[in-house]
Amino acid sequence: MGKKRVLSGIQPSGRLHIGNLVGALQNWVKLQDSYDCYYFIADWHALTSQYADTSRLKDYVKDVLVNCLAAGLDPEKTTIFAQSRVIEHAELHVLLSMVTPLSWLERVPTYKEKQTEVKDKDLNTYGFLGYPLLQSADILMYRAHYVPVGVDQMPHLEITREIGRRFNHFYGEVFPDPEGLLTEFPKVVGTDGRKMSKTYDNCIFLSDTPAEVEKKIRTMTTDPQRIKRTDKGDPDLSPVYHLHKIFSSKEEQGEVAEGCRTAGIGCIDCKKVLIKNLFEVLEPLWERRRHYLDRPDELEDIIESGSAKARTAAAATMQLVRKAIGLDRLR
Ligand code: TRP
């Protein structure tokens, strides 16, 4: 029996950080042995909000690709591609747009939220309204069974299922219902204790040098009430402890928590443990990053051969779609 198909995408809208690593990439890597995985760089999605300045787009696409490979995605097992290199996504998007009620797009929570939240960009565009529909095309195109994403993406999955069903209702069974695979990790906090996000300038980037990572941890906020070394602290109020829970062993978590509560250790000691553990995760990744960054031709070959495989899969779906609608050959 063939493996079930998994599909997910990531936007090249900035450099990837350790939140993307534990929230998405590590999970993608875990799935690659058990499923037929398609992972892609959603460059058109990045354009829906970053259309006015594309000067860094290519750098970000490269950063995503390098980090996917550095995190352990294996192009021999997994199809890694760029959305814009599989133009079938645009065709499916336009065909799905015919059956998509405007109100369905307008009521997607991220639509209004982002429009009010993002002040420095004009998101009153056709492309931005169509964001979830483009995502539906991405997912339905590969007739994916599972879509690993964070909770924030669940509304997009919901509308994908609704659109798939509506298509099937008009034209016959073409698309299976995709299911979300919720990523188990909570949001990773940034160096200031808020959610790690490029808009808050609190990220530890996968492209940071070891010295930069170390400095960011050393200057990170801790329990704000623990001012002097002799003050007792509450680990649960410290973003450093939050990162320990992700990167340190249970035993070390217990040790630093106890040391914090009793003022047995200082914040610098606690941070040193975190730095050691974080480096253990990042060092192999840094090494693979260097490998790929030194070989731009290899990167281009990987993304292009992945995109060629994706085009083959997409072309097969589009044949079914065109036939179902009546857009296939006259005879
Ligand atoms: N919207 C997703 C995000 O911001 C990225 C994305 C685009 C995606 N197309 C997708 C995720 C298809 C899963 C499947 O994270």
Short mmCIF file of C-alpha atoms and ligand atoms in Angstrom, two decimals:
data_model
loop_
_atom_site.label_atom_id
_atom_site.label_comp_id
_atom_site.label_asym_id
_atom_site.label_seq_id
_atom_site.Cartn_x
_atom_site.Cartn_y
_atom_site.Cartn_z
CA MET A 1 0.00 0.00 0.00
CA GLY A 2 1.23 3.49 -0.84
CA LYS A 3 2.03 5.98 1.86
CA LYS A 4 -0.48 8.66 2.71
CA ARG A 5 0.31 12.10 1.47
CA VAL A 6 1.33 15.03 3.64
CA LEU A 7 1.56 18.59 2.42
CA SER A 8 2.66 21.78 4.11
CA GLY A 9 4.09 25.14 3.20
CA ILE A 10 6.02 27.96 4.77
CA GLN A 11 6.08 31.59 3.74
CA PRO A 12 9.38 33.22 2.87
CA SER A 13 8.36 36.44 4.58
CA GLY A 14 11.46 36.75 6.76
CA ARG A 15 14.39 34.76 8.09
CA LEU A 16 13.38 31.60 9.95
CA HIS A 17 13.87 31.42 13.71
CA ILE A 18 13.96 28.72 16.38
CA GLY A 19 10.17 29.00 16.70
CA ASN A 20 9.86 27.84 13.09
CA LEU A 21 12.33 25.06 13.81
CA VAL A 22 10.46 23.50 16.74
CA GLY A 23 7.00 24.53 15.51
CA ALA A 24 7.29 23.30 11.94
CA LEU A 25 10.58 22.04 10.54
CA GLN A 26 11.34 19.38 13.18
CA ASN A 27 7.83 18.06 12.79
CA TRP A 28 8.16 17.95 9.01
CA VAL A 29 11.38 15.98 9.37
CA LYS A 30 9.69 13.49 11.68
CA LEU A 31 6.95 12.83 9.12
CA GLN A 32 9.20 12.26 6.14
CA ASP A 33 9.77 8.53 6.73
CA SER A 34 6.15 7.54 7.25
CA TYR A 35 4.45 9.70 4.63
CA ASP A 36 4.79 10.82 1.05
CA CYS A 37 5.68 14.39 1.96
CA TYR A 38 5.39 17.52 -0.14
CA TYR A 39 6.79 20.64 1.48
CA PHE A 40 6.94 23.93 -0.31
CA ILE A 41 8.03 27.52 -0.09
CA ALA A 42 4.89 29.63 -0.41
CA ASP A 43 6.45 32.55 -2.26
CA TRP A 44 3.18 33.74 -3.79
CA HIS A 45 1.69 33.81 -0.31
CA ALA A 46 4.52 36.05 0.85
CA LEU A 47 3.63 38.40 -2.01
CA THR A 48 0.04 38.77 -0.80
CA SER A 49 1.32 41.09 1.93
CA GLN A 50 4.85 41.93 0.82
CA TYR A 51 4.16 42.94 -2.75
CA ALA A 52 5.48 46.49 -2.45
CA ASP A 53 9.07 45.58 -1.68
CA THR A 54 10.41 42.33 -3.07
CA SER A 55 14.07 43.22 -2.66
CA ARG A 56 14.63 40.50 -0.04
CA LEU A 57 12.25 37.86 -1.38
CA LYS A 58 14.95 35.74 -3.01
CA ASP A 59 17.12 35.85 0.12
CA TYR A 60 14.19 34.66 2.20
CA VAL A 61 13.36 31.86 -0.22
CA LYS A 62 16.96 30.72 -0.01
CA ASP A 63 16.94 31.02 3.79
CA VAL A 64 13.84 28.81 4.03
CA LEU A 65 15.31 26.22 1.68
CA VAL A 66 18.68 26.11 3.43
CA ASN A 67 16.99 25.79 6.82
CA CYS A 68 14.67 23.01 5.63
CA LEU A 69 17.68 21.03 4.49
CA ALA A 70 19.73 21.97 7.55
CA ALA A 71 16.90 20.81 9.83
CA GLY A 72 17.10 17.40 8.16
CA LEU A 73 14.63 17.30 5.28
CA ASP A 74 16.02 14.84 2.77
CA PRO A 75 15.29 15.66 -0.88
CA GLU A 76 15.65 11.95 -1.69
CA LYS A 77 12.65 11.13 0.48
CA THR A 78 10.67 14.32 0.39
CA THR A 79 9.52 16.63 -2.37
CA ILE A 80 10.71 20.16 -1.61
CA PHE A 81 9.54 22.79 -4.06
CA ALA A 82 8.67 26.41 -4.70
CA GLN A 83 5.01 27.32 -5.21
CA SER A 84 5.79 29.77 -8.03
CA ARG A 85 7.56 27.04 -10.00
CA VAL A 86 4.38 24.98 -10.20
CA ILE A 87 2.10 27.28 -12.16
CA GLU A 88 -0.74 24.75 -11.87
CA HIS A 89 -1.38 26.31 -8.44
CA ALA A 90 -2.45 29.48 -10.25
CA GLU A 91 -4.76 27.55 -12.56
CA LEU A 92 -6.42 25.70 -9.72
CA HIS A 93 -6.71 28.94 -7.77
CA VAL A 94 -8.58 30.62 -10.62
CA LEU A 95 -10.90 27.64 -11.11
CA LEU A 96 -11.66 27.42 -7.38
CA SER A 97 -12.33 31.16 -7.33
CA MET A 98 -15.34 30.54 -9.61
CA VAL A 99 -17.11 28.49 -6.94
CA THR A 100 -15.98 30.43 -3.87
CA PRO A 101 -18.54 32.79 -2.33
CA LEU A 102 -16.95 36.11 -1.40
CA SER A 103 -18.47 35.90 2.06
CA TRP A 104 -16.49 32.73 2.82
CA LEU A 105 -13.25 34.61 2.24
CA GLU A 106 -14.37 37.72 4.10
CA ARG A 107 -15.23 35.75 7.21
CA VAL A 108 -11.85 34.00 7.55
CA PRO A 109 -10.60 35.42 10.89
CA THR A 110 -7.06 36.16 9.68
CA TYR A 111 -8.44 38.45 6.97
CA LYS A 112 -9.88 41.16 9.23
CA GLU A 113 -7.30 40.54 11.99
CA LYS A 114 -4.30 41.09 9.76
CA GLN A 115 -5.89 44.09 8.09
CA THR A 116 -6.27 45.86 11.43
CA GLU A 117 -3.03 44.55 12.93
CA VAL A 118 -0.70 45.37 10.04
CA LYS A 119 -0.49 49.14 9.76
CA ASP A 120 2.46 49.61 7.44
CA LYS A 121 0.96 47.81 4.45
CA ASP A 122 -2.16 48.21 2.39
CA LEU A 123 -3.85 44.83 2.53
CA ASN A 124 -6.98 45.97 0.73
CA THR A 125 -6.05 43.88 -2.25
CA TYR A 126 -7.61 41.11 -4.24
CA GLY A 127 -4.54 38.92 -3.60
CA PHE A 128 -4.80 39.29 0.15
CA LEU A 129 -8.50 38.43 0.21
CA GLY A 130 -7.66 35.36 -1.86
CA TYR A 131 -4.88 34.18 0.48
CA PRO A 132 -6.90 31.30 1.98
CA LEU A 133 -8.11 30.25 -1.46
CA LEU A 134 -4.56 30.09 -2.77
CA GLN A 135 -3.79 27.93 0.23
CA SER A 136 -6.77 25.72 -0.60
CA ALA A 137 -5.38 25.29 -4.10
CA ASP A 138 -1.98 24.30 -2.62
CA ILE A 139 -3.57 21.63 -0.47
CA LEU A 140 -6.19 20.27 -2.85
CA MET A 141 -3.66 20.14 -5.70
CA TYR A 142 -1.78 17.27 -4.05
CA ARG A 143 -4.97 15.62 -2.82
CA ALA A 144 -3.22 15.59 0.55
CA HIS A 145 -4.56 13.54 3.45
CA TYR A 146 -2.73 15.42 6.17
CA VAL A 147 -1.61 19.01 6.57
CA PRO A 148 0.75 19.66 9.50
CA VAL A 149 0.18 23.24 10.66
CA GLY A 150 -0.17 25.34 13.80
CA VAL A 151 -3.56 26.19 15.33
CA ASP A 152 -3.56 29.59 13.64
CA GLN A 153 -3.95 27.82 10.30
CA MET A 154 -7.03 25.79 11.24
CA PRO A 155 -9.50 28.27 9.71
CA HIS A 156 -7.60 27.96 6.42
CA LEU A 157 -7.95 24.21 6.59
CA GLU A 158 -11.63 24.52 7.30
CA ILE A 159 -12.26 26.69 4.25
CA THR A 160 -10.15 24.29 2.17
CA ARG A 161 -12.46 21.44 3.09
CA GLU A 162 -15.53 23.55 2.35
CA ILE A 163 -14.22 24.57 -1.05
CA GLY A 164 -13.18 21.00 -1.88
CA ARG A 165 -16.68 19.78 -1.03
CA ARG A 166 -18.29 22.54 -3.04
CA PHE A 167 -16.17 21.65 -6.05
CA ASN A 168 -17.05 17.97 -5.63
CA HIS A 169 -20.73 18.90 -5.33
CA PHE A 170 -20.72 20.72 -8.69
CA TYR A 171 -18.33 18.57 -10.70
CA GLY A 172 -18.06 15.14 -9.04
CA GLU A 173 -15.68 13.60 -6.50
CA VAL A 174 -12.21 14.90 -7.21
CA PHE A 175 -10.84 16.10 -3.89
CA PRO A 176 -10.52 14.11 -0.66
CA ASP A 177 -11.04 15.97 2.64
CA PRO A 178 -7.67 17.04 4.03
CA GLU A 179 -7.09 16.77 7.77
CA GLY A 180 -4.97 19.08 9.90
CA LEU A 181 -2.13 17.57 11.93
CA LEU A 182 -1.77 19.94 14.85
CA THR A 183 1.80 20.61 15.81
CA GLU A 184 2.23 19.76 19.47
CA PHE A 185 4.54 22.62 20.45
CA PRO A 186 3.16 25.80 21.98
CA LYS A 187 4.28 29.16 20.66
CA VAL A 188 7.93 29.73 21.40
CA VAL A 189 8.61 32.92 23.36
CA GLY A 190 11.16 35.44 22.15
CA THR A 191 13.97 37.13 24.03
CA ASP A 192 11.53 39.66 25.55
CA GLY A 193 8.97 37.10 26.72
CA ARG A 194 6.42 37.83 24.01
CA LYS A 195 5.67 35.35 21.24
CA MET A 196 8.74 34.96 19.01
CA SER A 197 7.97 36.99 15.93
CA LYS A 198 9.90 39.12 13.49
CA THR A 199 7.51 42.01 14.14
CA TYR A 200 8.65 42.15 17.77
CA ASP A 201 12.36 42.01 17.00
CA ASN A 202 12.84 39.25 19.61
CA CYS A 203 13.91 36.32 17.43
CA ILE A 204 16.75 33.89 17.60
CA PHE A 205 17.30 33.26 13.91
CA LEU A 206 18.60 30.01 12.50
CA SER A 207 21.00 32.17 10.51
CA ASP A 208 22.40 33.86 13.64
CA THR A 209 26.04 33.11 14.40
CA PRO A 210 26.83 31.19 17.60
CA ALA A 211 28.09 34.45 19.12
CA GLU A 212 24.81 36.20 18.26
CA VAL A 213 22.74 33.39 19.76
CA GLU A 214 24.81 33.44 22.92
CA LYS A 215 24.49 37.19 23.26
CA LYS A 216 20.73 37.09 22.72
CA ILE A 217 20.30 34.49 25.48
CA ARG A 218 22.63 36.32 27.84
CA THR A 219 20.64 39.53 27.49
CA MET A 220 17.27 37.83 27.57
CA THR A 221 14.61 38.91 30.10
CA THR A 222 14.14 36.66 33.13
CA ASP A 223 11.74 36.82 36.07
CA PRO A 224 11.36 40.63 36.33
CA GLN A 225 10.99 40.40 40.12
CA ARG A 226 14.32 38.71 40.56
CA ILE A 227 16.59 41.73 40.56
CA LYS A 228 19.50 40.79 42.80
CA ARG A 229 21.40 37.50 42.67
CA THR A 230 20.14 36.72 46.18
CA ASP A 231 16.46 37.30 45.28
CA LYS A 232 14.40 34.15 44.93
CA GLY A 233 12.77 33.79 41.53
CA ASP A 234 9.77 32.17 39.91
CA PRO A 235 10.86 30.15 36.87
CA ASP A 236 7.37 30.27 35.42
CA LEU A 237 7.71 34.03 35.01
CA SER A 238 10.96 33.67 33.09
CA PRO A 239 11.05 33.30 29.31
CA VAL A 240 14.43 31.61 29.78
CA TYR A 241 12.73 28.80 31.65
CA HIS A 242 10.16 28.53 28.89
CA LEU A 243 13.02 27.83 26.46
CA HIS A 244 14.50 25.31 28.91
CA LYS A 245 11.24 23.41 28.68
CA ILE A 246 11.80 23.06 24.96
CA PHE A 247 15.55 22.54 24.76
CA SER A 248 16.68 21.05 28.11
CA SER A 249 16.29 17.60 29.62
CA LYS A 250 13.66 17.08 32.32
CA GLU A 251 16.45 16.70 34.83
CA GLU A 252 18.08 20.02 33.96
CA GLN A 253 14.68 21.71 33.90
CA GLY A 254 14.20 20.53 37.47
CA GLU A 255 17.63 21.73 38.50
CA VAL A 256 17.33 25.24 37.08
CA ALA A 257 13.78 25.64 38.40
CA GLU A 258 14.87 24.62 41.88
CA GLY A 259 17.97 26.83 41.67
CA CYS A 260 15.81 29.77 40.62
CA ARG A 261 13.24 29.31 43.39
CA THR A 262 15.89 29.03 46.11
CA ALA A 263 18.32 31.58 44.64
CA GLY A 264 20.74 28.66 44.52
CA ILE A 265 21.85 29.66 41.03
CA GLY A 266 21.92 33.04 39.28
CA CYS A 267 20.28 33.88 35.98
CA ILE A 268 23.60 33.73 34.18
CA ASP A 269 24.17 30.14 35.38
CA CYS A 270 20.69 29.23 34.21
CA LYS A 271 21.30 30.84 30.83
CA LYS A 272 24.61 28.99 30.42
CA VAL A 273 22.76 25.67 30.67
CA LEU A 274 20.27 26.86 28.07
CA ILE A 275 23.04 28.04 25.75
CA LYS A 276 24.75 24.64 25.98
CA ASN A 277 21.54 22.77 25.17
CA LEU A 278 20.48 25.11 22.42
CA PHE A 279 23.91 24.81 20.83
CA GLU A 280 23.58 21.03 20.89
CA VAL A 281 20.48 21.34 18.73
CA LEU A 282 21.83 24.09 16.52
CA GLU A 283 25.39 22.92 15.89
CA PRO A 284 24.54 20.14 13.40
CA LEU A 285 22.14 22.56 11.76
CA TRP A 286 24.80 25.25 11.45
CA GLU A 287 27.14 22.74 9.91
CA ARG A 288 24.62 21.73 7.25
CA ARG A 289 23.77 25.39 6.63
CA ARG A 290 27.43 26.03 5.84
CA HIS A 291 27.48 23.07 3.47
CA TYR A 292 24.55 24.40 1.44
CA LEU A 293 25.47 28.07 1.59
CA ASP A 294 28.79 27.15 -0.01
CA ARG A 295 26.97 25.33 -2.82
CA PRO A 296 24.35 27.56 -4.47
CA ASP A 297 24.20 25.28 -7.52
CA GLU A 298 23.24 22.32 -5.38
CA LEU A 299 20.46 24.40 -3.81
CA GLU A 300 19.08 25.37 -7.20
CA ASP A 301 19.20 21.72 -8.35
CA ILE A 302 17.33 20.57 -5.24
CA ILE A 303 14.52 23.11 -5.52
CA GLU A 304 14.19 22.65 -9.27
CA SER A 305 14.10 18.86 -9.20
CA GLY A 306 11.60 19.00 -6.33
CA SER A 307 9.50 21.44 -8.33
CA ALA A 308 9.63 19.13 -11.35
CA LYS A 309 8.25 16.27 -9.23
CA ALA A 310 5.56 18.56 -7.85
CA ARG A 311 4.63 19.63 -11.39
CA THR A 312 4.10 15.99 -12.35
CA ALA A 313 1.78 15.43 -9.39
CA ALA A 314 0.00 18.73 -10.04
CA ALA A 315 -0.46 17.98 -13.73
CA ALA A 316 -2.20 14.70 -12.86
CA THR A 317 -4.66 16.49 -10.57
CA MET A 318 -5.29 19.22 -13.12
CA GLN A 319 -6.24 16.63 -15.72
CA LEU A 320 -8.93 15.34 -13.38
CA VAL A 321 -10.03 18.87 -12.59
CA ARG A 322 -10.26 19.99 -16.23
CA LYS A 323 -12.13 16.86 -17.19
CA ALA A 324 -14.56 17.20 -14.29
CA ILE A 325 -15.39 20.76 -15.32
CA GLY A 326 -15.43 20.04 -19.06
CA LEU A 327 -12.27 21.89 -19.96
CA ASP A 328 -10.53 18.86 -21.45
CA ARG A 329 -10.02 18.14 -25.13
CA LEU A 330 -12.89 18.39 -27.61
CA ARG A 331 -12.21 14.86 -28.83
N1 TRP B 1 -0.49 30.00 5.41
C1 TRP B 1 0.60 29.16 5.85
C2 TRP B 1 1.34 29.89 6.97
O1 TRP B 1 1.39 31.09 7.01
C3 TRP B 1 1.55 28.85 4.72
C4 TRP B 1 0.89 28.01 3.68
C5 TRP B 1 0.58 28.38 2.41
C6 TRP B 1 0.46 26.65 3.84
N2 TRP B 1 0.01 27.35 1.75
C7 TRP B 1 -0.08 26.27 2.59
C8 TRP B 1 0.50 25.75 4.90
C9 TRP B 1 -0.62 24.99 2.41
C10 TRP B 1 -0.04 24.48 4.70
C11 TRP B 1 -0.59 24.09 3.47
O2 TRP B 1 1.94 29.23 7.80
#
